Amino acid sequence: MKWSGGIWLKKLTEKREKGINREVVVFSFFLLLAFIFWYLNSLEKNVEYDMKYPVRYINLPEERVLADDLPAEIDLYLKGPGYSILKLKLAGNRSPVILDVSTINYRRVPGSRTLSYYIITTGLIPKLRNQLRTDCEISSIKPDTLFFAFDRIITKKVQVIPHIEVSTQKQYLVKGNILAVPDTISLTGPKRILDTINTVKTKLKRLRGVNETITKSFALVTPEGCTISSRKVTLTIHVEQFTEAEINVPVKILNCPDSISVKIFPDVVSVKCLVAIGDYKKFEEIPFEVVLDLATADLNSSGKIPVGFRNIPPFVSSLRVTPSKVDFLIEKKIK
């Protein structure tokens, strides 16, 4: 009998649980149904909601550019039927609202010396409402004011600077400066940017093991926010075989006061330099000078005085003089 009673009690418990579960399901169903009817009824009522919308600005004034970034988004405070608000919320990605600057009444910022203007955004409500195509009204917009700072578009000529690193083979050197054609180009852009730019460089290029003259096109680095009249220039890099030249040159004394006589030891120095083989004869013909300028020399010093150069030929490099300093003796002239 104990065993039969246990089975009867178990069945009774299961029957009660099934009844409770059924009541819970029925209650939940009617609760959900009531919520749906309540929500559908609330959609008929007017509600307020703010939404962020991306903005695209078009038709800026000619020969003008924005000096500062404008807001990429604006907050629209909407008021209308709940179903219209819900429709906008479920739309997902929103197309940007278009602000045609040429049709907007913007005003000059009082006391501003720059091209600064402002727009009261409440004046944009009719235009934006037509773009939204909704039953909702736009009650307000944030920010309440948009500020436009314009800059003039100008064109300016700047010098081209070759940004080239050249490594030659042994006994070869770059002769003179690297030549650019054209050597100037035109930049067009905001005045505030171009006022800070006087040169444009080529993109960095490293040339290794060069043993002959190179003529090649190189790309220019375009400054940000500007357009450039030519994206490339032609550079000519003259490379020639060099040799060491040596010549003995007498030291010339400059600016010697009339009251003294200065003697130097030695009065002839040896000058060595590197010169292109093709320019070797020209080096001997140019009146190259080693000088001692007494106007800048410290004659009260007990040490030697350094010498300098004058009329240095443009085609020489690695100029060296031996000795680089000379002894001196000062004698007063007898009247």
Tab-separated table of C-alpha atoms in Angstrom:
chain	number	residue	atom	x	y	z
A	1	MET	CA	0.000	0.000	0.000
A	2	LYS	CA	2.869	2.382	0.736
A	3	TRP	CA	4.150	1.914	-2.732
A	4	SER	CA	0.703	2.601	-4.357
A	5	GLY	CA	0.245	5.753	-2.238
A	6	GLY	CA	3.581	7.131	-3.421
A	7	ILE	CA	2.572	6.753	-7.046
A	8	TRP	CA	-0.761	8.487	-6.407
A	9	LEU	CA	0.992	11.424	-4.655
A	10	LYS	CA	3.490	11.815	-7.530
A	11	LYS	CA	0.709	11.943	-10.126
A	12	LEU	CA	-1.203	14.520	-8.098
A	13	THR	CA	1.921	16.738	-7.872
A	14	GLU	CA	2.543	16.544	-11.630
A	15	LYS	CA	-1.103	17.427	-12.299
A	16	ARG	CA	-0.855	20.537	-10.100
A	17	GLU	CA	2.420	21.663	-11.805
A	18	LYS	CA	0.811	21.338	-15.227
A	19	GLY	CA	-2.099	23.462	-14.057
A	20	ILE	CA	0.191	26.161	-12.694
A	21	ASN	CA	2.305	26.228	-15.876
A	22	ARG	CA	-0.821	26.607	-17.995
A	23	GLU	CA	-1.997	29.532	-15.884
A	24	VAL	CA	1.379	31.241	-16.186
A	25	VAL	CA	1.330	30.892	-19.986
A	26	VAL	CA	-2.201	32.263	-20.255
A	27	PHE	CA	-1.374	35.176	-17.957
A	28	SER	CA	1.800	36.007	-19.874
A	29	PHE	CA	-0.058	35.919	-23.187
A	30	PHE	CA	-2.727	38.355	-22.056
A	31	LEU	CA	-0.082	40.567	-20.427
A	32	LEU	CA	1.868	40.741	-23.705
A	33	LEU	CA	-1.328	41.404	-25.637
A	34	ALA	CA	-2.205	44.239	-23.273
A	35	PHE	CA	1.278	45.725	-23.708
A	36	ILE	CA	0.962	45.591	-27.503
A	37	PHE	CA	-2.397	47.369	-27.440
A	38	TRP	CA	-0.997	49.961	-25.031
A	39	TYR	CA	2.062	50.544	-27.219
A	40	LEU	CA	-0.007	50.827	-30.405
A	41	ASN	CA	-2.253	53.307	-28.672
A	42	SER	CA	0.758	55.347	-27.475
A	43	LEU	CA	2.060	55.575	-31.057
A	44	GLU	CA	-0.962	57.670	-31.923
A	45	LYS	CA	0.065	60.302	-29.393
A	46	ASN	CA	2.589	63.066	-29.982
A	47	VAL	CA	5.999	62.477	-28.479
A	48	GLU	CA	9.317	64.344	-28.463
A	49	TYR	CA	12.649	62.804	-29.451
A	50	ASP	CA	16.096	64.076	-30.502
A	51	MET	CA	18.048	62.494	-33.349
A	52	LYS	CA	21.521	63.082	-34.700
A	53	TYR	CA	21.717	63.658	-38.448
A	54	PRO	CA	24.868	63.882	-40.598
A	55	VAL	CA	25.246	67.146	-42.530
A	56	ARG	CA	26.663	67.867	-45.979
A	57	TYR	CA	27.475	71.456	-46.944
A	58	ILE	CA	27.289	72.438	-50.618
A	59	ASN	CA	27.772	75.514	-52.839
A	60	LEU	CA	30.344	77.358	-50.747
A	61	PRO	CA	31.303	80.818	-52.089
A	62	GLU	CA	33.658	80.780	-55.071
A	63	GLU	CA	37.318	81.503	-54.363
A	64	ARG	CA	36.673	80.699	-50.710
A	65	VAL	CA	37.460	77.690	-48.571
A	66	LEU	CA	36.461	76.788	-45.042
A	67	ALA	CA	39.221	77.670	-42.594
A	68	ASP	CA	37.737	75.507	-39.810
A	69	ASP	CA	35.739	72.305	-39.877
A	70	LEU	CA	31.974	72.604	-39.557
A	71	PRO	CA	29.963	70.186	-37.404
A	72	ALA	CA	29.594	66.833	-39.156
A	73	GLU	CA	26.316	66.200	-37.298
A	74	ILE	CA	23.461	68.252	-35.871
A	75	ASP	CA	20.834	67.344	-33.267
A	76	LEU	CA	17.240	67.650	-34.462
A	77	TYR	CA	14.612	67.805	-31.710
A	78	LEU	CA	11.504	66.245	-33.265
A	79	LYS	CA	7.868	66.361	-32.134
A	80	GLY	CA	5.166	64.246	-33.765
A	81	PRO	CA	3.156	61.009	-33.745
A	82	GLY	CA	4.898	58.102	-32.095
A	83	TYR	CA	4.654	55.954	-35.217
A	84	SER	CA	6.498	58.636	-37.239
A	85	ILE	CA	9.257	58.814	-34.641
A	86	LEU	CA	9.459	55.007	-34.619
A	87	LYS	CA	9.714	54.952	-38.405
A	88	LEU	CA	12.655	57.373	-38.303
A	89	LYS	CA	14.362	55.344	-35.572
A	90	LEU	CA	13.988	52.086	-37.504
A	91	ALA	CA	15.320	53.643	-40.711
A	92	GLY	CA	18.897	52.743	-39.681
A	93	ASN	CA	21.575	54.745	-41.509
A	94	ARG	CA	20.272	58.240	-42.136
A	95	SER	CA	21.007	60.143	-45.317
A	96	PRO	CA	22.757	63.427	-44.576
A	97	VAL	CA	20.721	66.594	-44.582
A	98	ILE	CA	21.924	69.066	-47.201
A	99	LEU	CA	22.764	72.659	-46.310
A	100	ASP	CA	23.058	74.778	-49.461
A	101	VAL	CA	25.212	77.668	-48.248
A	102	SER	CA	24.344	79.768	-51.324
A	103	THR	CA	20.669	79.889	-50.252
A	104	ILE	CA	21.293	80.514	-46.550
A	105	ASN	CA	21.199	83.984	-45.029
A	106	TYR	CA	24.465	84.059	-43.079
A	107	ARG	CA	25.770	87.147	-41.303
A	108	ARG	CA	29.207	88.625	-40.635
A	109	VAL	CA	30.527	88.143	-37.097
A	110	PRO	CA	30.615	91.662	-35.561
A	111	GLY	CA	34.116	93.042	-35.049
A	112	SER	CA	35.769	90.173	-36.908
A	113	ARG	CA	38.742	91.044	-39.141
A	114	THR	CA	38.621	87.670	-40.865
A	115	LEU	CA	35.957	86.239	-43.160
A	116	SER	CA	33.873	84.910	-40.254
A	117	TYR	CA	30.110	84.437	-40.504
A	118	TYR	CA	27.328	82.776	-38.508
A	119	ILE	CA	23.924	81.188	-39.127
A	120	ILE	CA	21.054	80.919	-36.638
A	121	THR	CA	19.922	77.317	-37.109
A	122	THR	CA	16.250	78.005	-36.332
A	123	GLY	CA	16.104	79.596	-39.777
A	124	LEU	CA	17.017	76.212	-41.297
A	125	ILE	CA	13.984	74.374	-39.894
A	126	PRO	CA	11.722	74.753	-42.991
A	127	LYS	CA	14.459	73.541	-45.346
A	128	LEU	CA	15.345	70.550	-43.151
A	129	ARG	CA	11.706	69.557	-42.558
A	130	ASN	CA	11.170	69.253	-46.341
A	131	GLN	CA	14.188	66.955	-46.566
A	132	LEU	CA	13.027	64.644	-43.756
A	133	ARG	CA	9.663	63.911	-45.436
A	134	THR	CA	7.931	63.102	-42.187
A	135	ASP	CA	4.883	64.166	-40.192
A	136	CYS	CA	7.154	65.300	-37.386
A	137	GLU	CA	7.852	68.919	-36.623
A	138	ILE	CA	11.392	70.145	-35.846
A	139	SER	CA	11.058	72.032	-32.578
A	140	SER	CA	14.740	73.060	-32.299
A	141	ILE	CA	18.260	72.379	-33.578
A	142	LYS	CA	21.518	72.012	-31.723
A	143	PRO	CA	23.883	73.760	-32.046
A	144	ASP	CA	21.700	76.841	-32.214
A	145	THR	CA	24.405	78.706	-34.188
A	146	LEU	CA	26.782	77.564	-36.940
A	147	PHE	CA	29.984	79.558	-37.429
A	148	PHE	CA	31.686	79.738	-40.843
A	149	ALA	CA	35.302	80.920	-41.097
A	150	PHE	CA	36.317	81.366	-44.740
A	151	ASP	CA	39.744	81.879	-46.252
A	152	ARG	CA	40.658	83.279	-49.670
A	153	ILE	CA	42.004	80.950	-52.356
A	154	ILE	CA	45.212	82.360	-53.858
A	155	THR	CA	47.953	81.215	-56.222
A	156	LYS	CA	51.615	81.640	-55.347
A	157	LYS	CA	54.900	80.749	-57.056
A	158	VAL	CA	57.446	78.939	-54.904
A	159	GLN	CA	60.942	77.607	-55.463
A	160	VAL	CA	61.628	73.916	-56.082
A	161	ILE	CA	64.167	72.362	-53.708
A	162	PRO	CA	65.716	69.032	-54.770
A	163	HIS	CA	65.635	66.583	-51.857
A	164	ILE	CA	68.196	64.153	-53.257
A	165	GLU	CA	70.993	62.298	-51.500
A	166	VAL	CA	73.759	61.358	-53.956
A	167	SER	CA	76.584	58.948	-53.214
A	168	THR	CA	79.148	58.716	-56.001
A	169	GLN	CA	81.750	56.129	-56.831
A	170	LYS	CA	85.337	56.726	-55.770
A	171	GLN	CA	87.027	59.683	-57.543
A	172	TYR	CA	83.604	60.998	-58.701
A	173	LEU	CA	81.795	63.989	-57.215
A	174	VAL	CA	78.650	66.045	-57.866
A	175	LYS	CA	79.652	69.159	-59.782
A	176	GLY	CA	77.811	72.317	-58.785
A	177	ASN	CA	74.182	72.485	-57.700
A	178	ILE	CA	71.395	70.164	-58.772
A	179	LEU	CA	69.358	71.910	-61.483
A	180	ALA	CA	65.537	71.751	-61.506
A	181	VAL	CA	63.332	72.379	-64.554
A	182	PRO	CA	61.085	74.168	-63.865
A	183	ASP	CA	62.797	75.733	-60.859
A	184	THR	CA	59.545	77.314	-59.630
A	185	ILE	CA	55.975	75.994	-59.567
A	186	SER	CA	52.573	77.461	-58.710
A	187	LEU	CA	50.625	76.460	-55.613
A	188	THR	CA	46.913	77.175	-55.205
A	189	GLY	CA	45.238	76.990	-51.817
A	190	PRO	CA	44.061	78.865	-48.720
A	191	LYS	CA	45.973	82.080	-48.060
A	192	ARG	CA	46.658	81.139	-44.423
A	193	ILE	CA	48.497	78.009	-45.643
A	194	LEU	CA	50.376	79.564	-48.559
A	195	ASP	CA	51.615	82.422	-46.366
A	196	THR	CA	53.755	79.830	-44.547
A	197	ILE	CA	55.155	78.133	-47.688
A	198	ASN	CA	58.061	79.466	-49.764
A	199	THR	CA	59.486	76.238	-51.191
A	200	VAL	CA	58.364	72.821	-52.352
A	201	LYS	CA	60.662	69.829	-52.061
A	202	THR	CA	60.927	66.774	-54.231
A	203	LYS	CA	60.239	63.463	-52.564
A	204	LEU	CA	63.362	62.108	-50.891
A	205	LYS	CA	65.434	59.949	-53.230
A	206	ARG	CA	68.745	58.244	-52.460
A	207	LEU	CA	71.088	57.554	-55.372
A	208	ARG	CA	74.019	55.221	-54.777
A	209	GLY	CA	77.175	54.472	-56.787
A	210	VAL	CA	76.674	57.293	-59.301
A	211	ASN	CA	79.460	57.798	-61.873
A	212	GLU	CA	77.755	59.856	-64.578
A	213	THR	CA	75.415	62.813	-65.022
A	214	ILE	CA	71.751	62.005	-64.336
A	215	THR	CA	68.705	63.732	-65.844
A	216	LYS	CA	65.443	62.332	-64.522
A	217	SER	CA	61.912	63.274	-63.407
A	218	PHE	CA	61.219	63.370	-59.679
A	219	ALA	CA	57.866	63.739	-57.909
A	220	LEU	CA	57.123	66.790	-55.784
A	221	VAL	CA	55.626	66.782	-52.288
A	222	THR	CA	52.275	68.587	-52.516
A	223	PRO	CA	51.494	70.577	-49.337
A	224	GLU	CA	48.308	69.472	-47.622
A	225	GLY	CA	45.262	71.506	-48.613
A	226	CYS	CA	46.868	72.822	-51.832
A	227	THR	CA	46.931	71.981	-55.512
A	228	ILE	CA	50.124	72.133	-57.539
A	229	SER	CA	50.715	73.231	-61.130
A	230	SER	CA	53.110	70.347	-61.832
A	231	ARG	CA	53.467	67.090	-59.946
A	232	LYS	CA	56.978	66.401	-61.253
A	233	VAL	CA	60.134	68.306	-62.169
A	234	THR	CA	63.197	67.288	-64.131
A	235	LEU	CA	66.434	67.290	-62.163
A	236	THR	CA	69.905	67.286	-63.665
A	237	ILE	CA	72.723	66.084	-61.411
A	238	HIS	CA	76.112	66.757	-62.956
A	239	VAL	CA	78.638	64.099	-61.919
A	240	GLU	CA	82.236	64.152	-63.108
A	241	GLN	CA	85.501	62.493	-62.293
A	242	PHE	CA	87.560	64.659	-59.942
A	243	THR	CA	91.263	64.992	-59.294
A	244	GLU	CA	93.241	66.783	-56.616
A	245	ALA	CA	94.791	70.086	-57.636
A	246	GLU	CA	97.585	71.823	-55.751
A	247	ILE	CA	98.903	75.322	-56.196
A	248	ASN	CA	101.215	77.648	-54.256
A	249	VAL	CA	99.620	81.024	-53.569
A	250	PRO	CA	101.218	84.128	-51.984
A	251	VAL	CA	99.331	85.494	-48.962
A	252	LYS	CA	97.914	88.965	-49.591
A	253	ILE	CA	97.628	91.375	-46.632
A	254	LEU	CA	94.451	93.484	-46.506
A	255	ASN	CA	93.521	96.605	-44.483
A	256	CYS	CA	96.974	97.236	-43.045
A	257	PRO	CA	97.078	100.520	-41.086
A	258	ASP	CA	99.409	103.212	-42.473
A	259	SER	CA	101.268	103.475	-39.160
A	260	ILE	CA	102.579	99.894	-39.148
A	261	SER	CA	104.229	97.345	-41.360
A	262	VAL	CA	103.307	93.646	-41.033
A	263	LYS	CA	105.447	90.766	-42.154
A	264	ILE	CA	104.151	87.192	-42.178
A	265	PHE	CA	105.871	83.808	-42.119
A	266	PRO	CA	105.422	81.987	-44.406
A	267	ASP	CA	104.196	84.440	-47.003
A	268	VAL	CA	103.366	81.646	-49.502
A	269	VAL	CA	100.973	78.766	-48.692
A	270	SER	CA	99.953	75.555	-50.429
A	271	VAL	CA	96.301	75.248	-51.506
A	272	LYS	CA	94.778	71.857	-52.314
A	273	CYS	CA	91.276	71.121	-53.567
A	274	LEU	CA	89.212	68.731	-55.636
A	275	VAL	CA	88.394	69.862	-59.155
A	276	ALA	CA	86.697	68.205	-62.125
A	277	ILE	CA	89.161	67.029	-64.735
A	278	GLY	CA	87.436	69.241	-67.321
A	279	ASP	CA	87.896	72.323	-65.112
A	280	TYR	CA	91.518	71.750	-64.196
A	281	LYS	CA	92.879	74.326	-66.642
A	282	LYS	CA	90.295	76.932	-65.561
A	283	PHE	CA	91.415	76.517	-61.969
A	284	GLU	CA	94.947	77.616	-62.888
A	285	GLU	CA	93.650	80.676	-64.786
A	286	ILE	CA	91.324	82.128	-62.095
A	287	PRO	CA	93.008	84.734	-59.810
A	288	PHE	CA	92.546	82.693	-56.657
A	289	GLU	CA	93.646	84.534	-53.494
A	290	VAL	CA	94.684	83.649	-49.966
A	291	VAL	CA	94.352	86.708	-47.748
A	292	LEU	CA	95.123	87.958	-44.243
A	293	ASP	CA	92.587	90.629	-43.275
A	294	LEU	CA	94.075	92.785	-40.522
A	295	ALA	CA	90.684	94.457	-39.960
A	296	THR	CA	89.420	91.269	-38.350
A	297	ALA	CA	92.691	89.774	-37.140
A	298	ASP	CA	93.696	89.936	-33.469
A	299	LEU	CA	97.099	91.639	-33.697
A	300	ASN	CA	97.431	91.623	-29.908
A	301	SER	CA	97.489	87.865	-29.870
A	302	SER	CA	100.758	86.087	-29.249
A	303	GLY	CA	99.655	83.172	-31.422
A	304	LYS	CA	99.355	82.683	-35.142
A	305	ILE	CA	96.701	84.357	-37.321
A	306	PRO	CA	94.391	82.269	-39.576
A	307	VAL	CA	94.276	83.086	-43.283
A	308	GLY	CA	91.185	83.207	-45.491
A	309	PHE	CA	90.178	82.866	-49.141
A	310	ARG	CA	88.900	85.242	-51.796
A	311	ASN	CA	87.686	84.665	-55.376
A	312	ILE	CA	87.039	80.980	-54.768
A	313	PRO	CA	86.135	79.261	-58.060
A	314	PRO	CA	82.584	77.805	-57.933
A	315	PHE	CA	83.702	74.481	-59.368
A	316	VAL	CA	86.146	73.505	-56.598
A	317	SER	CA	85.410	71.577	-53.404
A	318	SER	CA	87.205	70.317	-50.313
A	319	LEU	CA	89.398	73.419	-50.189
A	320	ARG	CA	92.407	73.121	-47.845
A	321	VAL	CA	95.363	75.412	-47.114
A	322	THR	CA	98.703	74.513	-45.563
A	323	PRO	CA	99.577	76.074	-43.227
A	324	SER	CA	96.180	77.459	-42.211
A	325	LYS	CA	97.770	79.990	-39.819
A	326	VAL	CA	100.821	82.209	-40.170
A	327	ASP	CA	103.208	83.969	-37.791
A	328	PHE	CA	103.383	87.729	-37.985
A	329	LEU	CA	105.757	90.546	-37.073
A	330	ILE	CA	104.597	94.119	-36.574
A	331	GLU	CA	106.914	97.072	-37.156
A	332	LYS	CA	106.022	100.689	-36.559
A	333	LYS	CA	106.801	103.016	-39.395
A	334	ILE	CA	109.139	105.904	-38.647
A	335	LYS	CA	107.750	109.274	-39.749
